Amino acid sequence: MTKNNVGGIPSGYEMRVALKKTPTYIQGLDNVLEGGLPTRRTTLIIGDPGSGKTVMSIEFLYRGALHGEPGIFLGFEESAATLRENALTLGWDLAALERDNRLFIMEGRLSPEAVISGKFSLKPMLAVISGKAKEMGARRIVLDALDVLLQLLFDDPAQVRAELHLLNHWLAESGLTAIMTLRPQQGASEATFQHFFHSIADCVIILDTRVLNQVSIRRLRVIKYRGSSFGRNEYPYVITETGIRTIPITVFELKHQPFGEEISSGIPRLDALLNGGYYRASCVLLAGEPGTGKTLLASTFVRQVCSQGEKVLYLSMEESPEALVRNVTSAGIDLEPFRKAGTLHFFGAMPEATGAEEHLLRLMSEVERIQPQHVVVDAISACERMGGKQAAFEFLMRLLNFLKERGITTIFTNQTSGSKAQLEISGNGISSMLDTVILISYVQGEGETNRVIQVLKSRGAGHSNQVREFIIRDDGLHIQDAYIGPSGVLTGTARRVQEARDAFEARRREAEIQAKFREIARLRAALETGTARFSTRLEAAEAELAELERERDIERAEREVRARARGEEVGDGAPPSQQESQSEVRR
Amino acid sequence: MTTQRDKETVAPARYHLRLFVADDEPNSRQAKETLKRLCETCLKGNYTLEVVDVLEDYQAALENKILVAPTLIVLAPPPPITIIGSLSDTHKVLEALGLPASEKNL
């Protein structure tokens, strides 16, 4: 037919038709399924009791009905009344849809007193749903827990097979997009029809509920999808107040927003260390031992941005919002006005209350509702209590990804412990996702404990990696130049002692220089009177003066180099000099 | 109230049977034949039998919550009884109907 005859294959025999898909309209699930369930075909959902397969299939019908695709629910386990009640808890008014003829619920339950005598077939069931489907123009159908009926009725494998063939044929003819739900195979007796179900389904979804570290975790996995690609990972899902929600695959797609402009951390000297401040849409980790002031540092930032009218969502996992607001007032930080004004929202959550997924999805819903520019998670170390290290890691990765996609600045605090701080800094292995890392630690000395702060990482900007003293006062947080002497960083009293010692040393040397000047002046005067023997002493004194001045200049130069390296303003620095008088004398 | 109900039960029991079939498929045909024979031998003159083809009238199946065929519903005497299958096990059927099984019946 055409001249495009590639590779010797006769043209006219190749045609590619994309598989038609029917969206489930369930949050995230269509992403995993790359569009939805196969249209006019059968999908199998396999899951233990309580895994949410009924909820998922009802949601498929409910959302379909809302999108103009009427559906039929044929349930073999629950009564229609129970089903309607359960759906109402998720905000779905099934009865209203039934009244509008957009949904039909049929109870496929037999009276337990029914007497069985001889063979039978499922033809009436199919006749009923055929009739109903035609009457209401149904596009979707769910057969919920068909295995319950099969087990109850048929003890002859051959008969089960025959009925399933009948069913399969009927489904193919009906043109409905179908979901059948099943429990996982219980024993060898079910092998026959389980196998058959698998063979007639074009798509198979496994729902798995497991308990890990006392926290239940739900996972969804697509194991088969004829004629389509699909996300092959295990995806967490939860049953929220509004239905099923799965977390889509985009985690590693990195569709992150680029960093925005710099925003002040709320402490000018910290901004200087960061070469300007935090970046919008970046992720900042504030790490430190308990009590070092991570929450205060985060709150200082919150105050800074909230006072500019920007919105913050604060996830507090270690203390209640009330306690947090009260506690930070000790450092002169008053968050209450922002809370009242609606710029600061708290999300209080006990990490162990639910699984990580549920926390994540709730948090995501909150972010979507509040639309904050910044999110604080205090502290990510508490996330492990949601179900272990892996759960915490996934929670944080997914959360961070979600926030970065929306260009939201994220502040994490992380509690580290003692000497292992450096190892733990990366925080649950998410280090590659962090843009800025600030470490606050304790230093011991001179009978007191002080805090020091250090920027360990700052992506996209130069930064100082000098250690500074971090001081919490009742008027806020302050950063002081830490004294860096030969024995390391000195803070607090030790810093002040060392500074005093240095000043004393500088004064002593200056006094010595002045003394030499005076001696030289005397010698000059003596020389002028004609006493030649003073000339050698004058030369010696001048040499000594030159040496003293050289020492002083070296010391001053070193000080300036250190100061510049720390980013301080270099000026007439520490030793109170007498340059003016000095030069006068010299002249 | 009590006296009224007593009067009703005093009246001779009348069997009201409704058999749901799926066209003329073998199980349904067998059930129809077996039931007719049992009625004639055990309930002669004391029964009403309706046969409903669900493939013709799905609404009837829906109203009576019929999933499988054949299904026999004994509407009277109360309480209603459901018997599913081709009725090949007549012992079970007679037992369910509260009738004694004898050589004559089988």
XYZ file of C-alpha atoms in Angstrom:
693
model
C 0.000 0.000 0.000
C 2.647 2.475 0.927
C 6.196 2.765 -0.182
C 7.495 2.770 3.344
C 8.664 -0.773 3.326
C 11.058 -1.016 6.189
C 13.246 -4.043 6.793
C 11.544 -6.166 4.209
C 8.290 -6.400 6.146
C 5.408 -5.979 3.757
C 3.591 -2.830 4.679
C -0.046 -2.799 5.590
C 0.297 -5.443 8.291
C 1.516 -3.250 11.077
C -0.736 -1.309 13.292
C -0.317 -0.130 16.805
C -3.363 0.749 18.801
C -2.804 2.094 22.254
C -4.734 0.215 24.897
C -7.730 2.177 26.059
C -7.693 2.933 29.730
C -10.352 3.854 32.209
C -9.197 6.189 34.944
C -9.939 5.070 38.486
C -9.815 8.702 39.648
C -8.153 7.373 42.788
C -5.363 9.683 43.890
C -2.038 8.420 42.678
C -3.311 5.066 41.415
C -3.740 6.236 37.844
C -0.102 7.332 37.844
C 0.981 3.857 38.875
C -1.303 2.365 36.221
C -0.157 4.939 33.695
C -3.662 6.073 32.958
C -6.034 3.671 34.607
C -7.476 0.194 34.316
C -7.819 -1.537 30.951
C -11.134 -0.462 29.441
C -13.713 -3.209 28.864
C -11.406 -5.691 30.493
C -11.062 -7.320 33.852
C -8.742 -6.289 36.637
C -8.088 -8.469 39.629
C -7.456 -6.913 43.025
C -6.073 -9.388 45.511
C -5.776 -8.569 49.172
C -6.308 -9.855 52.683
C -9.405 -8.898 54.633
C -8.937 -5.301 55.739
C -6.508 -4.442 52.989
C -9.018 -2.049 51.477
C -9.896 -3.888 48.266
C -13.591 -3.261 48.759
C -12.959 0.419 49.484
C -10.761 0.673 46.410
C -13.322 -0.954 44.157
C -16.182 1.105 45.588
C -14.122 4.235 45.034
C -13.609 3.142 41.430
C -17.386 3.058 41.008
C -18.106 6.144 43.080
C -15.636 8.364 41.256
C -16.604 6.828 37.930
C -20.258 7.618 38.603
C -19.315 11.202 39.413
C -17.508 11.355 36.082
C -20.498 10.126 34.143
C -19.782 6.391 34.110
C -22.515 4.471 35.908
C -21.476 1.314 37.695
C -22.702 -1.879 39.296
C -21.445 -3.316 42.539
C -22.056 -6.954 43.135
C -20.905 -7.867 46.618
C -20.729 -11.395 47.927
C -19.522 -10.631 51.393
C -20.963 -7.443 52.875
C -24.570 -6.378 52.936
C -25.551 -3.360 50.863
C -26.469 -1.504 54.057
C -23.028 -2.051 55.598
C -21.432 -0.960 52.382
C -23.409 2.269 52.255
C -22.600 2.982 55.887
C -18.894 2.398 55.407
C -18.872 4.563 52.304
C -20.534 7.375 54.211
C -17.612 7.495 56.626
C -15.492 8.409 53.609
C -17.989 11.025 52.558
C -19.474 9.015 49.708
C -23.240 9.062 49.497
C -23.879 5.876 47.580
C -27.613 5.966 48.216
C -27.859 9.275 46.351
C -26.061 7.779 43.357
C -28.375 4.775 43.504
C -31.402 7.048 43.450
C -29.977 8.752 40.362
C -29.490 5.355 38.757
C -25.761 5.964 38.498
C -24.912 3.171 40.865
C -26.505 -0.163 41.515
C -25.599 -2.298 44.486
C -26.584 -5.917 44.407
C -26.152 -8.234 47.313
C -24.760 -11.505 46.135
C -25.317 -13.234 49.409
C -27.288 -16.384 49.830
C -29.346 -17.125 52.850
C -27.230 -19.353 55.086
C -30.238 -21.646 55.515
C -30.410 -22.334 51.798
C -30.443 -26.039 51.085
C -28.274 -27.280 48.272
C -29.538 -30.182 46.252
C -27.849 -30.886 42.981
C -26.106 -28.772 40.404
C -26.784 -25.171 39.437
C -25.299 -22.242 37.532
C -24.715 -18.500 37.960
C -26.854 -17.598 34.962
C -29.493 -15.664 36.919
C -26.821 -13.460 38.444
C -25.498 -12.672 35.009
C -29.021 -12.128 33.693
C -29.704 -9.632 36.456
C -26.549 -7.638 35.950
C -26.979 -7.730 32.170
C -30.473 -6.340 32.545
C -29.405 -3.732 35.054
C -26.346 -2.705 33.021
C -28.468 -2.136 29.943
C -31.110 -0.279 31.908
C -28.707 2.225 33.478
C -26.056 2.337 30.763
C -23.380 0.999 33.101
C -19.728 1.259 32.143
C -18.113 -0.188 35.235
C -18.675 -3.250 37.356
C -17.211 -4.668 40.517
C -17.527 -8.253 41.637
C -16.457 -8.121 45.252
C -15.271 -11.329 46.923
C -16.602 -13.689 44.297
C -14.438 -16.379 45.857
C -16.736 -16.371 48.901
C -19.655 -17.378 46.722
C -17.637 -19.889 44.765
C -16.382 -21.585 47.899
C -19.821 -21.687 49.402
C -21.510 -23.132 46.385
C -19.215 -25.257 44.403
C -17.246 -28.197 45.609
C -16.605 -29.510 42.156
C -13.541 -27.910 40.531
C -14.856 -28.718 37.080
C -18.070 -26.886 37.837
C -16.162 -23.871 39.197
C -14.154 -23.761 36.008
C -17.271 -23.973 33.909
C -18.903 -21.130 35.822
C -15.812 -18.969 35.563
C -15.660 -19.568 31.841
C -19.248 -18.491 31.657
C -18.453 -15.405 33.703
C -15.421 -14.539 31.629
C -17.384 -14.879 28.450
C -20.131 -12.732 29.862
C -17.667 -10.027 30.975
C -16.040 -9.961 27.550
C -19.456 -9.567 25.911
C -20.700 -6.980 28.365
C -18.198 -4.293 27.399
C -17.883 -3.276 31.044
C -14.628 -2.328 32.711
C -14.499 -4.779 35.560
C -12.798 -5.236 38.882
C -12.908 -8.545 40.680
C -11.610 -8.722 44.195
C -10.239 -11.846 45.823
C -8.468 -12.883 48.954
C -5.027 -14.337 48.443
C -5.138 -18.067 47.873
C -5.856 -19.843 51.136
C -5.138 -23.421 50.258
C -4.692 -25.947 47.521
C -8.467 -26.224 47.110
C -8.572 -22.673 45.786
C -5.682 -23.138 43.419
C -7.999 -23.983 40.553
C -10.025 -20.863 40.481
C -7.232 -18.574 41.638
C -5.268 -19.686 38.657
C -8.243 -19.149 36.448
C -8.907 -15.677 37.784
C -5.331 -14.748 37.031
C -5.610 -16.036 33.522
C -8.749 -14.052 32.680
C -7.504 -10.796 34.188
C -5.619 -8.313 32.058
C -4.386 -6.437 35.076
C -3.564 -7.754 38.530
C -3.072 -5.544 41.570
C -1.897 -6.910 44.894
C -2.762 -5.091 48.108
C -0.564 -6.026 50.991
C -0.885 -5.022 54.604
C 1.969 -5.849 56.867
C 3.035 -4.839 60.313
C 6.528 -3.543 60.708
C 7.768 -2.383 64.096
C 4.225 -2.411 65.460
C 3.068 -0.036 62.743
C 0.880 -1.295 59.951
C 2.044 -0.482 56.473
C 0.031 -0.853 53.299
C 1.669 -1.568 49.992
C 0.241 -1.818 46.514
C 1.868 -3.584 43.629
C 0.831 -4.148 40.054
C 2.088 -7.560 39.005
C 0.602 -7.742 35.577
C -0.837 -5.421 32.972
C -1.348 -6.861 29.522
C -0.497 -4.473 26.746
C 0.700 -1.682 28.960
C 3.655 -0.638 30.976
C 3.121 0.226 34.621
C 4.976 1.248 37.733
C 6.620 -1.905 38.977
C 7.553 -0.817 42.454
C 5.668 -1.302 45.648
C 3.675 1.816 46.349
C 2.470 2.794 49.758
C -1.206 3.581 50.006
C -3.504 4.591 52.788
C -7.190 4.879 53.403
C -7.686 8.511 54.323
C -10.843 10.336 55.319
C -11.623 10.794 51.654
C -10.652 7.470 50.161
C -7.655 5.590 48.949
C -4.523 7.516 48.221
C -1.346 6.088 46.795
C 1.902 7.870 46.479
C 2.890 8.101 42.861
C 6.162 7.238 41.328
C 7.470 10.701 40.695
C 9.842 10.447 43.636
C 12.901 9.907 41.567
C 11.880 11.942 38.597
C 13.287 15.086 40.156
C 10.932 17.656 38.771
C 12.089 20.020 41.435
C 11.783 23.752 41.262
C 15.102 25.581 41.072
C 16.216 27.512 44.113
C 14.709 30.914 44.507
C 16.283 33.970 46.025
C 17.971 34.074 49.389
C 15.821 34.516 52.438
C 17.119 35.561 55.803
C 17.457 32.923 58.475
C 16.385 35.588 60.919
C 19.934 35.993 62.237
C 22.057 38.414 60.171
C 25.351 36.868 61.220
C 24.125 33.423 60.230
C 23.096 34.859 56.867
C 26.660 36.106 56.516
C 27.999 32.618 57.174
C 25.588 31.264 54.567
C 26.633 33.907 52.117
C 23.232 35.517 52.143
C 20.807 33.202 53.878
C 18.764 30.118 53.059
C 17.521 29.651 49.535
C 13.863 29.541 48.719
C 12.748 26.042 47.656
C 15.830 24.475 49.180
C 16.058 22.040 52.032
C 17.875 23.083 55.174
C 18.842 20.660 57.904
C 19.424 21.995 61.392
C 21.191 19.248 63.307
C 22.305 19.107 66.874
C 22.167 17.403 70.208
C 19.112 17.783 72.411
C 18.856 21.293 73.816
C 21.277 22.942 71.421
C 18.539 25.209 70.113
C 17.409 23.646 66.836
C 13.773 24.462 67.460
C 14.743 28.008 68.436
C 16.749 28.389 65.260
C 13.836 27.084 63.203
C 11.421 29.343 65.099
C 13.626 32.355 64.433
C 13.281 31.626 60.753
C 9.523 31.136 61.139
C 9.249 34.524 62.820
C 11.331 36.085 60.065
C 9.206 34.802 57.175
C 5.865 35.085 58.950
C 6.539 38.714 59.745
C 6.801 39.198 55.976
C 3.372 37.649 55.577
C 4.571 34.291 54.234
C 2.913 31.079 55.315
C 4.570 28.328 57.297
C 3.360 24.843 58.084
C 5.142 23.558 61.169
C 5.110 19.821 61.775
C 5.888 19.407 65.448
C 6.522 15.843 66.507
C 8.289 16.333 69.796
C 6.087 18.823 71.587
C 2.572 20.114 71.258
C 2.122 23.377 69.332
C 1.108 25.089 72.587
C 4.228 23.898 74.393
C 6.420 24.899 71.483
C 5.001 28.398 71.237
C 5.416 28.818 74.996
C 8.941 27.405 75.090
C 10.376 29.593 72.361
C 9.259 32.717 74.201
C 12.217 31.996 76.533
C 14.419 33.229 73.699
C 12.192 36.211 73.048
C 10.448 34.589 70.081
C 6.718 35.212 70.027
C 4.973 33.081 67.434
C 1.472 33.482 68.796
C 0.572 36.549 66.672
C 1.450 34.640 63.481
C -0.551 31.690 64.634
C -3.536 33.917 65.234
C -3.059 35.709 61.926
C -3.109 32.386 60.100
C 0.352 32.682 58.632
C 1.709 29.981 60.937
C -0.037 26.620 60.947
C 0.909 23.792 63.217
C 0.541 20.171 62.373
C 0.884 18.299 65.620
C 1.366 14.594 65.172
C 2.439 11.729 67.335
C 4.794 9.773 65.104
C 3.683 6.422 66.473
C -0.002 7.193 66.057
C -0.169 5.906 62.495
C 2.100 4.588 59.798
C 4.476 6.778 57.875
C 2.260 6.791 54.797
C -0.719 8.086 56.638
C 1.368 10.838 58.179
C 2.743 11.701 54.785
C -0.595 11.815 53.053
C -2.191 13.874 55.800
C 0.716 16.256 55.643
C 0.461 16.459 51.867
C -3.240 17.260 52.156
C -2.447 19.982 54.685
C 0.181 21.457 52.396
C -2.318 21.481 49.546
C -4.921 23.113 51.755
C -2.724 25.755 53.393
C -0.341 26.416 50.490
C 2.614 27.424 52.667
C 5.855 28.845 51.300
C 7.827 27.071 53.997
C 7.513 23.826 55.903
C 9.316 22.928 59.109
C 9.658 19.305 60.185
C 10.703 19.133 63.823
C 12.302 16.693 64.187
C 13.050 14.194 61.467
C 14.686 11.956 64.067
C 11.174 11.376 65.453
C 10.066 9.948 62.113
C 11.742 6.675 62.946
C 8.998 6.126 65.461
C 6.556 5.883 62.551
C 7.854 2.420 61.803
C 11.599 2.248 61.662
C 14.473 3.664 59.705
C 13.248 2.607 56.293
C 9.802 4.056 56.864
C 11.351 7.315 58.059
C 13.609 7.457 55.059
C 10.740 6.923 52.635
C 8.576 9.403 54.487
C 11.216 12.094 54.304
C 12.255 11.406 50.729
C 8.698 11.530 49.526
C 7.817 14.557 51.596
C 10.888 16.436 50.473
C 10.234 15.552 46.888
C 6.647 16.686 47.176
C 7.713 20.000 48.714
C 10.533 20.607 46.275
C 8.193 20.048 43.359
C 6.100 22.872 44.731
C 9.014 25.190 45.381
C 8.469 25.086 49.137
C 11.389 25.742 51.462
C 11.872 22.899 53.898
C 13.521 23.159 57.282
C 14.323 19.864 58.936
C 15.625 19.617 62.431
C 17.445 16.473 63.405
C 18.429 15.338 66.822
C 21.875 13.835 66.899
C 23.534 12.251 69.863
C 26.947 12.942 71.279
C 30.074 12.011 69.456
C 28.244 10.324 66.622
C 26.809 13.643 65.545
C 29.017 13.869 62.487
C 27.854 10.470 61.277
C 24.199 11.130 61.912
C 24.240 14.551 60.398
C 22.985 13.364 57.071
C 19.753 12.455 58.804
C 18.269 9.100 57.897
C 20.400 8.814 54.807
C 18.733 11.680 52.988
C 21.908 13.720 52.781
C 21.872 13.928 49.010
C 18.535 15.730 49.152
C 19.745 18.325 51.605
C 20.962 21.652 50.301
C 22.165 23.266 53.484
C 23.345 21.584 56.654
C 23.889 23.522 59.857
C 25.290 21.787 62.909
C 24.936 23.070 66.431
C 27.065 21.324 69.037
C 28.237 21.651 72.585
C 31.816 22.400 73.547
C 33.112 21.860 77.039
C 35.659 24.033 78.745
C 36.513 26.218 81.688
C 33.829 24.573 83.807
C 31.000 25.449 81.430
C 29.287 24.180 78.313
C 28.792 26.413 75.332
C 27.211 25.991 71.926
C 28.914 26.399 68.609
C 27.341 26.584 65.194
C 28.824 25.598 61.880
C 27.627 25.472 58.284
C 28.643 22.049 56.986
C 27.113 22.276 53.562
C 25.495 24.950 51.480
C 24.640 23.961 47.966
C 24.659 26.620 45.319
C 26.638 29.104 47.358
C 29.952 29.686 48.969
C 29.826 29.601 52.703
C 32.083 29.895 55.654
C 32.897 26.655 57.382
C 34.216 28.409 60.422
C 32.876 27.511 63.805
C 31.058 30.291 65.619
C 29.755 30.563 69.094
C 25.980 30.222 69.236
C 24.410 32.094 72.113
C 20.812 31.825 73.245
C 19.696 34.858 75.176
C 16.287 36.015 76.285
C 16.326 38.520 73.447
C 16.990 35.952 70.753
C 19.770 33.994 69.152
C 23.199 35.454 68.608
C 26.269 34.359 66.795
C 29.655 35.445 68.074
C 33.062 35.065 66.603
C 34.569 32.152 68.311
C 38.204 32.544 69.286
C 40.351 30.185 67.335
C 43.633 29.798 69.072
C 46.395 27.262 68.887
C 44.390 24.843 71.016
C 41.241 25.018 68.894
C 37.973 26.857 69.192
C 37.404 28.750 72.369
C 33.998 29.816 73.505
C 32.345 31.419 76.452
C 34.631 32.218 79.368
C 37.579 30.549 77.710
C 37.149 32.807 74.705
C 36.995 35.864 76.892
C 40.017 34.768 78.932
C 42.006 34.136 75.799
C 40.947 37.446 74.311
C 42.046 39.235 77.511
C 45.337 37.385 77.504
C 45.930 38.413 73.899
C 45.056 42.003 74.600
C 47.430 42.031 77.542
C 50.203 40.585 75.434
C 49.595 43.186 72.730
C 49.649 46.000 75.279
C 52.826 44.677 76.821
C 54.552 44.616 73.472
C 53.282 48.065 72.625
C 54.632 49.369 75.939
C 57.983 47.834 75.129
C 58.001 49.522 71.742
C 57.186 52.851 73.305
C 59.992 52.358 75.818
C 62.399 51.708 72.982
C 61.256 54.849 71.197
C 61.967 56.847 74.324
C 65.385 55.226 74.737
C 66.274 56.041 71.139
C 65.146 59.607 71.617
C 67.352 59.899 74.690
C 70.329 58.357 72.874
C 69.845 60.723 69.931
C 69.877 63.683 72.260
C 73.004 62.377 73.943
C 74.619 61.830 70.545
C 73.959 65.390 69.563
C 75.888 66.539 72.605
C 78.899 64.882 71.007
C 79.346 61.778 72.984
C 80.411 59.263 70.310
C 80.193 56.198 72.503
C 76.372 56.350 72.371
C 76.276 55.654 68.626
C 76.677 51.867 68.999
C 74.018 51.763 71.728
C 71.685 53.757 69.462
C 72.208 51.308 66.634
C 71.463 48.410 68.982
C 68.284 50.067 70.284
C 67.085 50.802 66.757
C 67.642 47.171 65.815
C 65.650 46.006 68.853
C 62.808 48.376 67.984
C 62.700 47.131 64.441
C 62.475 43.553 65.726
C 59.623 44.391 68.133
C 57.699 46.181 65.397
C 58.224 43.272 63.045
C 56.827 40.843 65.629
C 53.832 43.053 66.175
C 53.147 43.371 62.461
C 53.360 39.634 61.952
C 50.951 39.044 64.799
C 48.548 41.640 63.390
C 48.755 40.209 59.879
C 47.995 36.707 61.147
C 45.012 38.013 63.024
C 43.693 39.692 59.911
C 44.121 36.554 57.840
C 42.171 34.528 60.392
C 39.482 37.163 60.610
C 39.124 37.384 56.835
C 38.840 33.632 56.638
C 35.965 33.846 59.078
C 34.350 36.645 57.111
C 34.643 39.320 59.724
C 35.037 42.943 59.009
C 38.736 43.623 59.185
C 39.606 46.896 60.719
C 41.503 48.240 63.599
C 41.263 44.918 65.290
C 41.732 43.568 68.708
C 44.864 45.050 70.247
C 44.119 48.646 71.063
C 46.884 50.186 69.036
C 48.556 53.502 69.423
C 49.408 53.993 65.811
C 48.880 57.719 65.931
C 51.178 58.459 68.812
C 53.636 55.933 67.513
C 54.047 57.571 64.143
C 54.341 60.919 65.801
C 57.227 59.651 67.839
C 58.831 58.193 64.783
C 58.736 61.432 62.970
C -54.262 -11.735 67.542
C -53.358 -15.122 68.926
C -56.746 -16.606 68.158
C -56.579 -15.328 64.585
C -53.238 -16.929 63.918
C -54.469 -20.175 65.472
C -57.403 -20.177 63.134
C -55.116 -19.777 60.131
C -52.850 -22.670 61.076
C -55.861 -24.823 61.670
C -56.722 -24.394 58.008
C -55.110 -27.097 55.775
C -51.500 -26.217 54.851
C -51.130 -25.131 51.281
C -47.761 -25.218 49.604
C -46.762 -22.230 47.527
C -43.688 -23.007 45.463
C -41.769 -20.737 43.115
C -39.061 -22.211 40.951
C -36.563 -19.970 39.186
C -34.994 -21.516 36.134
C -32.580 -20.380 33.457
C -34.320 -21.168 30.224
C -34.108 -24.852 29.441
C -30.573 -25.601 30.552
C -30.138 -29.151 31.898
C -30.130 -28.362 35.637
C -33.228 -26.247 35.299
C -35.031 -28.860 33.229
C -34.135 -31.548 35.745
C -35.363 -29.414 38.648
C -38.632 -28.705 36.892
C -39.279 -32.382 36.222
C -38.297 -33.525 39.706
C -40.407 -30.889 41.400
C -43.481 -31.669 39.350
C -43.146 -35.345 40.213
C -42.722 -34.663 43.940
C -45.689 -32.330 43.989
C -47.890 -34.826 42.258
C -46.926 -37.650 44.589
C -46.763 -35.817 47.928
C -48.738 -32.617 47.684
C -51.474 -33.564 45.277
C -54.112 -30.820 45.190
C -52.408 -28.979 47.983
C -49.891 -26.791 46.166
C -49.353 -23.903 43.765
C -46.274 -23.970 41.549
C -44.908 -20.986 39.647
C -41.993 -21.364 37.273
C -40.049 -18.171 36.476
C -37.459 -17.979 33.738
C -34.887 -15.467 34.969
C -33.445 -15.033 31.516
C -36.835 -13.712 30.458
C -37.577 -11.716 33.586
C -34.495 -10.484 35.389
C -36.553 -8.143 37.554
C -38.172 -11.147 39.236
C -34.736 -12.585 39.965
C -33.637 -9.221 41.330
C -36.648 -8.892 43.587
C -36.198 -12.397 44.945
C -32.399 -12.062 45.155
C -31.833 -15.032 42.914
C -28.195 -15.577 41.986
C -28.178 -19.135 40.812
C -30.528 -21.325 38.903
C -32.382 -23.412 39.534
C -33.591 -22.016 42.848
C -36.749 -23.174 44.545
C -38.394 -20.909 47.061
C -41.054 -22.386 49.276
C -43.138 -19.321 50.087
C -45.754 -21.178 52.093
C -46.036 -22.622 54.588
C -43.831 -20.158 56.482
C -41.001 -19.669 57.090
C -39.829 -19.402 53.490
C -37.235 -21.976 52.479
C -34.665 -21.715 49.703
C -33.446 -24.814 47.942
C -30.884 -24.431 45.219
C -29.770 -26.912 42.625
C -31.304 -29.430 40.256
C -33.156 -31.078 43.183
C -31.449 -34.349 42.377
C -31.137 -35.115 46.081
C -34.831 -35.646 46.776
C -34.211 -36.699 50.396
C -32.928 -33.214 51.094
C -35.840 -31.623 49.291
C -38.453 -33.599 51.188
C -36.690 -32.953 54.465
C -36.692 -29.247 53.723
C -40.393 -29.384 52.884
C -41.065 -31.230 56.131
C -42.417 -34.288 54.353
C -41.607 -37.884 55.267
C -39.396 -39.675 52.790
C -40.805 -43.023 51.670
C -40.322 -45.510 48.839
C -43.347 -44.013 47.145
C -41.896 -40.502 47.108
C -38.504 -41.415 45.702
